[in-house]
């Protein structure tokens, strides 16, 4: 049984890293798969995080994640920079296969794969992705200097993206399908105060125009159904996220939106020894701090499970 780990953690956002810190400190020698390209999770694509407790003057998302990673290393977790591509979660010994074809065994597994950007679902959105269509202002904003760009969405992400993009763009039009934002008051106020941001309410994007790069958007008024074409050279989609649970289909109970179901306030899934945390589970709060909190819970749940065996 020496090649069987006590706990393997999949995912490296605040949930995965926190689970690894707790499991490491509990001497469980955790193995954490941090992903081949996306180590650190969604916060790696964020700018300043102002509301993570303990950072009175704010902290940059990537810096916060780098710091969590160092803390993971300090408590002896084995960090593997690869993706898990296959899982076999049933039975006492779980098996996980990584992108390089290696299989790792574990008595318990903590799933913390987070979520991925949601797409509008238009054929031309996909075709022009990387050619004017983007999901990440901090990654791509630089390419839109002095241009007029659109941001779609009405939540905090849309506000954050729009505000960040005003560093580069000459004008940012925030397009929302309703007349009321879902974002927090403080973020709405910041966007409203920014002279480069225009708001276009009650409109949805029904097509992305352009041959080899974005030249405009076809919009539809959600109240009157009237269609209009507007010129833009960029489209930033900030309409939320979807849980990254593809790996788990057929093995674990997922809700209709693909989130992993857990038992009550715990992180226990319906398979003994398999725990889930962070944005993979949470469709309500979805904050870095709540993800970290459930990562801690998952490690404690796994520890109790292992001590009971
Ligand atoms: P969100 O809160 O779920 O908002 C998604 C927005 O996109 C909603 O306004 C929604 O419209 C719109 N939308 C969804 N599907 C759409 C579609 N197909 N076409 C057009 N619009 C669509 O997602 P989020 O903004 O990514 O935020 C997720 C969580 O992270 C939230 O809890 C948020 O507070 C947090 N967050 C916090 C910060 C911060 O504090 N700085 C920054 C980013 C994110 P409806 O309103 O009509 O549903």
Tab-separated table of N, CA, C and O in Angstrom, residues 3 15 93 116 148 183 191 230 238 245 252 261 298:
chain	number	residue	atom	x	y	z
A	3	UNK	N	2.400	2.866	-2.202
A	3	UNK	CA	2.198	3.811	-3.288
A	3	UNK	C	0.817	4.453	-3.229
A	3	UNK	O	0.422	5.173	-4.126
A	15	UNK	N	-9.255	27.258	-2.935
A	15	UNK	CA	-9.788	26.042	-2.299
A	15	UNK	C	-8.732	24.937	-2.259
A	15	UNK	O	-8.445	24.370	-1.199
A	93	UNK	N	-9.723	2.488	-2.821
A	93	UNK	CA	-8.556	3.182	-3.378
A	93	UNK	C	-8.972	3.872	-4.674
A	93	UNK	O	-9.430	3.232	-5.622
A	116	UNK	N	-14.813	27.611	-15.030
A	116	UNK	CA	-14.236	28.185	-16.251
A	116	UNK	C	-15.144	29.304	-16.745
A	116	UNK	O	-16.311	29.365	-16.376
A	148	UNK	N	-12.407	51.158	-29.199
A	148	UNK	CA	-13.727	51.151	-28.562
A	148	UNK	C	-14.124	49.689	-28.381
A	148	UNK	O	-14.220	48.930	-29.346
A	183	UNK	N	-24.093	43.264	-9.978
A	183	UNK	CA	-22.822	43.572	-9.292
A	183	UNK	C	-23.049	44.275	-7.956
A	183	UNK	O	-24.127	44.806	-7.687
A	191	UNK	N	-17.683	52.017	-11.594
A	191	UNK	CA	-17.860	52.014	-13.056
A	191	UNK	C	-18.607	53.271	-13.493
A	191	UNK	O	-18.256	53.903	-14.498
A	230	UNK	N	-23.432	47.702	-33.993
A	230	UNK	CA	-22.535	48.754	-33.491
A	230	UNK	C	-21.086	48.340	-33.742
A	230	UNK	O	-20.760	47.160	-33.666
A	238	UNK	N	-17.964	38.675	-19.885
A	238	UNK	CA	-17.809	38.530	-18.418
A	238	UNK	C	-19.175	38.179	-17.830
A	238	UNK	O	-19.766	38.943	-17.081
A	245	UNK	N	-16.530	20.460	-14.023
A	245	UNK	CA	-16.856	19.131	-13.485
A	245	UNK	C	-16.947	18.058	-14.573
A	245	UNK	O	-17.441	16.964	-14.310
A	252	UNK	N	-20.144	11.252	-10.134
A	252	UNK	CA	-20.640	11.970	-8.958
A	252	UNK	C	-21.936	12.672	-9.287
A	252	UNK	O	-22.178	13.051	-10.437
A	261	UNK	N	-22.647	18.084	-5.961
A	261	UNK	CA	-23.535	18.104	-4.795
A	261	UNK	C	-22.791	17.572	-3.584
A	261	UNK	O	-22.146	16.530	-3.675
A	298	UNK	N	-12.712	20.833	3.560
A	298	UNK	CA	-12.471	19.581	2.834
A	298	UNK	C	-11.293	18.816	3.444
A	298	UNK	O	-11.340	17.592	3.605
